[in-house]
mmCIF file of C-alpha atoms in Angstrom:
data_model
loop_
_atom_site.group_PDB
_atom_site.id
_atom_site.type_symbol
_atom_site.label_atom_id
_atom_site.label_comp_id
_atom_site.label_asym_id
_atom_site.label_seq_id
_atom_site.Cartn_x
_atom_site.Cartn_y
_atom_site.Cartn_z
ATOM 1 C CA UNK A 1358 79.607 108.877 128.798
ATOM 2 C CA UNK A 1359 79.966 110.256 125.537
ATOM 3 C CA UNK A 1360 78.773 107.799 122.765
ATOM 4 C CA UNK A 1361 78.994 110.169 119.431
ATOM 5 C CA UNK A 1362 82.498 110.529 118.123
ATOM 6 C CA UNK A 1363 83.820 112.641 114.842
ATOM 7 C CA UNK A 1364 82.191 115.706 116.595
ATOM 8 C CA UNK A 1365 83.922 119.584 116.585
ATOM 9 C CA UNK A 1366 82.380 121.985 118.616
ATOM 10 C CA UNK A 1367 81.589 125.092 116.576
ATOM 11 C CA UNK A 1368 82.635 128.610 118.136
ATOM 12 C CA UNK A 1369 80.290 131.314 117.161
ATOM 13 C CA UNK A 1370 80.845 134.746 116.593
ATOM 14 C CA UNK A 1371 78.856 136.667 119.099
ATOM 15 C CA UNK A 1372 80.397 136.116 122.777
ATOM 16 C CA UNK A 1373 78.364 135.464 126.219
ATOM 17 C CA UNK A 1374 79.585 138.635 127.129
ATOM 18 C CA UNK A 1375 77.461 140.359 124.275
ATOM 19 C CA UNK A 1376 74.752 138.667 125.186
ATOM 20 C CA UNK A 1377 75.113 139.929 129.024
ATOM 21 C CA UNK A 1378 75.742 143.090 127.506
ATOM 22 C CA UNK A 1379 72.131 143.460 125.673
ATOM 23 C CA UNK A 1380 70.300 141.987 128.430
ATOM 24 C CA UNK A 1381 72.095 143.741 131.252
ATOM 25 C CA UNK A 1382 72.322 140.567 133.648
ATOM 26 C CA UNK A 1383 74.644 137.764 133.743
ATOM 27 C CA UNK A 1384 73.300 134.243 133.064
ATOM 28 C CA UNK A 1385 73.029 131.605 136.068
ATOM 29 C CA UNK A 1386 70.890 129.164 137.370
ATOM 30 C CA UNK A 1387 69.672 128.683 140.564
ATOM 31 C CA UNK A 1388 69.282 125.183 142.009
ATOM 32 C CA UNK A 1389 66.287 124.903 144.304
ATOM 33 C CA UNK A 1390 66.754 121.384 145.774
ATOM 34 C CA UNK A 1391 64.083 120.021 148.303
ATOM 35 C CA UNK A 1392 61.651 117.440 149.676
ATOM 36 C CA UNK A 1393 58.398 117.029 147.630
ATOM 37 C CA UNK A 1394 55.992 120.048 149.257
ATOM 38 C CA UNK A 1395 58.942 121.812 150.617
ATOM 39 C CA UNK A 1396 57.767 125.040 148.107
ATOM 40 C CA UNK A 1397 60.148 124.777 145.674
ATOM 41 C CA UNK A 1398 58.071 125.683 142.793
ATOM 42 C CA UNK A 1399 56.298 128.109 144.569
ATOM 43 C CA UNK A 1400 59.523 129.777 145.601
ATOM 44 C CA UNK A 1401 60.330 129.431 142.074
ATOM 45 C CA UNK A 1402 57.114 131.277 140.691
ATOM 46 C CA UNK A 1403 57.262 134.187 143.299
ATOM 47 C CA UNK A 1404 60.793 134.688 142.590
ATOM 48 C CA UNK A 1405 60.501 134.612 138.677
ATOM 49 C CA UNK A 1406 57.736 137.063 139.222
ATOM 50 C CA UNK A 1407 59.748 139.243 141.084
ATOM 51 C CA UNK A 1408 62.564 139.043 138.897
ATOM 52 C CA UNK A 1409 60.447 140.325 135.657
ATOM 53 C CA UNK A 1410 58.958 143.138 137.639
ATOM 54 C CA UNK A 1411 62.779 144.331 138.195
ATOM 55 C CA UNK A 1412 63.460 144.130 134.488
ATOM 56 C CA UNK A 1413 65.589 140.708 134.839
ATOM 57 C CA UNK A 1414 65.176 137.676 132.671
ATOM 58 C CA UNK A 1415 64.729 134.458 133.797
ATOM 59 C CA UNK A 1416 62.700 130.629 133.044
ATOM 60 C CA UNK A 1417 61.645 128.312 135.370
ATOM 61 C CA UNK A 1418 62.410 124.809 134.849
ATOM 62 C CA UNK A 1419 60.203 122.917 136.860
ATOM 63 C CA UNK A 1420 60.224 118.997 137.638
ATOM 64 C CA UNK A 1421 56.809 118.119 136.794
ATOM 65 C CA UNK A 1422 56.544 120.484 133.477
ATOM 66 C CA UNK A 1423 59.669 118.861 132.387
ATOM 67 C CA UNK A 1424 58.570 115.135 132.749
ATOM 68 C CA UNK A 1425 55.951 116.343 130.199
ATOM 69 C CA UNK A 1426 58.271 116.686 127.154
ATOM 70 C CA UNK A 1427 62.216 116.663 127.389
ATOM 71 C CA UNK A 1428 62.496 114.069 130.179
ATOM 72 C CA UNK A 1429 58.828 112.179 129.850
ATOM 73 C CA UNK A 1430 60.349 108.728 128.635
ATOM 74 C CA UNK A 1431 62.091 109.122 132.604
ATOM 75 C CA UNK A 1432 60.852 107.297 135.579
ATOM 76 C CA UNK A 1433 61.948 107.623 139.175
ATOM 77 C CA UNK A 1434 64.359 105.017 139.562
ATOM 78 C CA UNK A 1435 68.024 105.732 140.702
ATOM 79 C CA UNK A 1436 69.289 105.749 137.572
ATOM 80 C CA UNK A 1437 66.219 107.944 135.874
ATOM 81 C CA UNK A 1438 66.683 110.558 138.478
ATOM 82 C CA UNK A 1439 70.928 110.528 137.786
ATOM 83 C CA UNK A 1440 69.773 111.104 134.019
ATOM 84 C CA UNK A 1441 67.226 113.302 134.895
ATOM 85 C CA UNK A 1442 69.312 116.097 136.797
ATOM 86 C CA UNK A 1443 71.819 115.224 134.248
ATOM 87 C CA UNK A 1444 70.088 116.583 131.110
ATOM 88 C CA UNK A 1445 68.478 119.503 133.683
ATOM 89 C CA UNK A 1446 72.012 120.344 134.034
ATOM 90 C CA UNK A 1447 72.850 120.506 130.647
ATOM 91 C CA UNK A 1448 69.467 122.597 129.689
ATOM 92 C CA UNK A 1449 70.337 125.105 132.789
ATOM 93 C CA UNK A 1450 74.310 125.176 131.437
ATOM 94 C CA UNK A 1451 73.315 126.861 128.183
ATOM 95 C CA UNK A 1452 70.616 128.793 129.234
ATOM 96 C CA UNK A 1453 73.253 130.633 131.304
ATOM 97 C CA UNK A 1454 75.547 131.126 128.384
ATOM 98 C CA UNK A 1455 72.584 132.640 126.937
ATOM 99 C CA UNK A 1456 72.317 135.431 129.584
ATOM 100 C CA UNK A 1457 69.684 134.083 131.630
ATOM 101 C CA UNK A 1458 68.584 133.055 134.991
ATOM 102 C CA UNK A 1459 67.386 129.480 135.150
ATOM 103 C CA UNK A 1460 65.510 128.282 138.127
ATOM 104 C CA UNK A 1461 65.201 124.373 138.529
ATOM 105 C CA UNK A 1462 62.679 123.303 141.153
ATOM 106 C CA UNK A 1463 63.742 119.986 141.646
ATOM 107 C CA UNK A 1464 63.851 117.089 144.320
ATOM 108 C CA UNK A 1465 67.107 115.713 142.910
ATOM 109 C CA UNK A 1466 67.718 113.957 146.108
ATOM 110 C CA UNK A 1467 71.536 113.109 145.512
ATOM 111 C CA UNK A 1468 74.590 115.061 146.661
ATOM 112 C CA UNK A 1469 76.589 113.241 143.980
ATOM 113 C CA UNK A 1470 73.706 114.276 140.708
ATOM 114 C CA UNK A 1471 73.577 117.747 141.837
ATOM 115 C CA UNK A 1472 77.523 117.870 141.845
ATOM 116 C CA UNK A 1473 77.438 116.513 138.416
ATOM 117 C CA UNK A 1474 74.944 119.924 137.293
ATOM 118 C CA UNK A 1475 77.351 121.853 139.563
ATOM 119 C CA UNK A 1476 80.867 120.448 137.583
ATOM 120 C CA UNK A 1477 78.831 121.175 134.223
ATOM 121 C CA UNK A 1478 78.648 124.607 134.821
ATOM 122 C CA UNK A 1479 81.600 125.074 136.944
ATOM 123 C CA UNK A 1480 83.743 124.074 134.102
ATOM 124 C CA UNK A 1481 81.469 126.499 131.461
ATOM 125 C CA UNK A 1482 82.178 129.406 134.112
ATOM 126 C CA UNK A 1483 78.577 129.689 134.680
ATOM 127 C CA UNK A 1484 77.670 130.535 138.229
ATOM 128 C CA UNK A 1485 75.457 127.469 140.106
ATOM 129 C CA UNK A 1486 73.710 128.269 143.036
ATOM 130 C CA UNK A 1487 72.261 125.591 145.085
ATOM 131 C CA UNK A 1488 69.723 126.486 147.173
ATOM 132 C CA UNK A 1489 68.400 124.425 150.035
ATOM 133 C CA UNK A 1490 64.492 124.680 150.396
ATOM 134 C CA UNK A 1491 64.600 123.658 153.631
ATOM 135 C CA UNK A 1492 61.512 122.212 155.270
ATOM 136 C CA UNK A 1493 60.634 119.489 157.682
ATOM 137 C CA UNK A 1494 59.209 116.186 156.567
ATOM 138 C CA UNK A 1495 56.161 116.492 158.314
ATOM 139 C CA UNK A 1496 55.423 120.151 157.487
ATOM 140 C CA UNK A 1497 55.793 118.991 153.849
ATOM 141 C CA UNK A 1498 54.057 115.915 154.454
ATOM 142 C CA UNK A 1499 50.942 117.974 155.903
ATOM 143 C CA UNK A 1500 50.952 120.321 152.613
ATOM 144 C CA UNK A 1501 50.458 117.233 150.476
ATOM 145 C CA UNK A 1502 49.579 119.444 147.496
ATOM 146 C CA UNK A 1503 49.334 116.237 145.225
ATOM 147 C CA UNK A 1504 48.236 114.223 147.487
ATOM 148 C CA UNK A 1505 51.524 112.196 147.029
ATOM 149 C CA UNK A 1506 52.604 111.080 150.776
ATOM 150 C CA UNK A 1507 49.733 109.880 151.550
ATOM 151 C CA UNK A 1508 49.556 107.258 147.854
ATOM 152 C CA UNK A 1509 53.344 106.705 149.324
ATOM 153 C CA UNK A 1510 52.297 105.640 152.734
ATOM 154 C CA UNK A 1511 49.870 103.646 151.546
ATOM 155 C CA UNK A 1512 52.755 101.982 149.425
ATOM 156 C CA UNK A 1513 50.689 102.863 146.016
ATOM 157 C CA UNK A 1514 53.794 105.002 144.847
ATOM 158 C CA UNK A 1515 57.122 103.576 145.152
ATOM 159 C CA UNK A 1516 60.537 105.061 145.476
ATOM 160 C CA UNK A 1517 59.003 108.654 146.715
ATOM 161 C CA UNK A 1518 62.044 110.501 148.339
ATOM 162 C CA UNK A 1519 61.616 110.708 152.346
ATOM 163 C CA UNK A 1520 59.574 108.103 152.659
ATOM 164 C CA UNK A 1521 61.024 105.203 150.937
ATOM 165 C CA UNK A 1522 63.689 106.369 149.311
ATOM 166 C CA UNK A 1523 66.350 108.938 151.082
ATOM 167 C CA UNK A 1524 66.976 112.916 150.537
ATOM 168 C CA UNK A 1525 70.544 113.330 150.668
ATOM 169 C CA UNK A 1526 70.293 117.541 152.024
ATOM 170 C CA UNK A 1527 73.051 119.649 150.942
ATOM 171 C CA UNK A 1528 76.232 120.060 152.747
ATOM 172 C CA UNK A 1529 77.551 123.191 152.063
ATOM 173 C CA UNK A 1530 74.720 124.785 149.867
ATOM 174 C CA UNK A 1531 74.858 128.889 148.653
ATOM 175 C CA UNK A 1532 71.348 129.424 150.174
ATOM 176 C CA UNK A 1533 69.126 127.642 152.222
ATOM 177 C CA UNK A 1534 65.806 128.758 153.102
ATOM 178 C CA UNK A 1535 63.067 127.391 155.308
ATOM 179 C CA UNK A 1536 59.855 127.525 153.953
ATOM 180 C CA UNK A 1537 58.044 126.348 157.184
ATOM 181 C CA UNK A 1538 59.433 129.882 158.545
ATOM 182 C CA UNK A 1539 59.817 132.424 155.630
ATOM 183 C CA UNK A 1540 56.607 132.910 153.346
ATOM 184 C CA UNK A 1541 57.500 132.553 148.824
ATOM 185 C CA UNK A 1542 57.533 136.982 148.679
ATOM 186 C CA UNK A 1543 60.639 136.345 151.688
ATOM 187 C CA UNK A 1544 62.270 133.726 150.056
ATOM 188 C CA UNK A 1545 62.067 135.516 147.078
ATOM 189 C CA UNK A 1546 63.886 138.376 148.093
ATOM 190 C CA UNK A 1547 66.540 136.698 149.775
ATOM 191 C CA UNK A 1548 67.515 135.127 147.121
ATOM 192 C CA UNK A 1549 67.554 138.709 145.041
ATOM 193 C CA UNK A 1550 70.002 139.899 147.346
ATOM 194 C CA UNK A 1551 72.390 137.129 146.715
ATOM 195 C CA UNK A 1552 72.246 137.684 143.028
ATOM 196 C CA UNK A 1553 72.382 141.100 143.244
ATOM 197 C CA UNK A 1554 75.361 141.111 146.086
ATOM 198 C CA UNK A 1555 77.180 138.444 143.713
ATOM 199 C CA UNK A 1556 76.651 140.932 140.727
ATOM 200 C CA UNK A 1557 74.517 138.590 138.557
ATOM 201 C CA UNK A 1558 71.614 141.350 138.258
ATOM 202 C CA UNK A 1559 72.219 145.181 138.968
ATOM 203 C CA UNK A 1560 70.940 146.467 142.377
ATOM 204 C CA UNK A 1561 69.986 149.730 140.815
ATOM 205 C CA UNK A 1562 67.251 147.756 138.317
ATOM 206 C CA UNK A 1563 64.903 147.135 141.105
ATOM 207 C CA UNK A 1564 60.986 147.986 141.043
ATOM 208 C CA UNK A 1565 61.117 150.409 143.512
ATOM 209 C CA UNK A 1566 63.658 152.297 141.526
ATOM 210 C CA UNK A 1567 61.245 151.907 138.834
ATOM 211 C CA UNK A 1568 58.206 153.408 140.553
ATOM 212 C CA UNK A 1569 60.102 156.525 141.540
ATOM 213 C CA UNK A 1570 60.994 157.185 137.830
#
């Protein structure tokens, strides 16, 4: 809901074409939506790896490093999440109008937050690609990395999604990817190939390419 009123927005000079122009990419972000231990943000650090060694920019914005600063006054309650994706959204929205490739590694366990982050860019003309890190409850529950399903079944953590609180999976997602079969470097690539075959990066910039020269 919008609570400040007597507001303009102010229309600068340079375009987001320029800015596509001087980084040679088009901006987007890439939703990577899974359980907790599904490898989202290790997906998310192979592919923004392999992204810089092909000369493309992108960020990672991951759930944890966010809770430190922008959304750290945020809990986990229905209504935290909704306003946690929400502002996500909103930080992914204009770092695509900047020209870049935003990659949130997030849980966001609701069909109906993520298709509030998908309208937001949808009606900037930013593309928003979900993508499904798929991954079975109990190969994510045996990963544990933070030890977090176990506090959960011991009921020391509350509202932790697939155990006592539900993950709603995509529908009708762009990608989805299971991690219990496909290794980070796979996952990675995949997911190059969709931005390159939807023209968001050039398939000529590619490290390989790079190598040769």
């Amino acid at each position: 809901m919008q609570k400040a009123t007597n507001i303009v927005w102010h229309e600068g000079e340079v375009t987001r074409e320029d800015r596509h122009k001087v980084l040679g990419q088009k901006g987007a972000t890439l939703w990577l939506t899974g359980l907790s231990g599904s490898g989202k943000s290790t997906v998310s650090v192979e592919l923004e790896k392999q992204l810089l060694m092909r000369g493309s920019l992108s960020y990672r914005l991951d759930g944890d490093n966010i809770r430190h600063g922008l959304n750290k006054n945020l809990g986990f309650s229905a209504e935290d999440r909704t306003e946690n994706i929400r502002r996500i959204g909103e930080v992914a929205k204009l770092m695509g109008d900047m020209g870049i490739i935003s990659m949130t590694a997030f849980i966001s366990p609701y069909i109906a937050d993520r298709k509030i982050a998908r309208d937001v860019h949808e009606a900037a003309k930013i593309p928003f690609i979900e993508v499904h890190i798929d991954c079975p409850l109990e190969v994510a529950e045996s990963r544990d990395p933070k030890g977090l399903y176990k506090k959960a079944r011991a009921g020391e953590i509350k509202n932790f999604t697939g155990i006592d609180d539900p993950y709603e999976a995509p529908v009708e997602p762009e990608l989805k990817i299971n991690t219990a079969e496909q290794s980070p470097e796979e996952a990675s690539k995949t997911i190059i190939a969709y931005l390159v075959k939807q023209g968001i990066i050039p398939e000529e910039n590619s490290g390989e390419e790079k190598k040769e020269e």
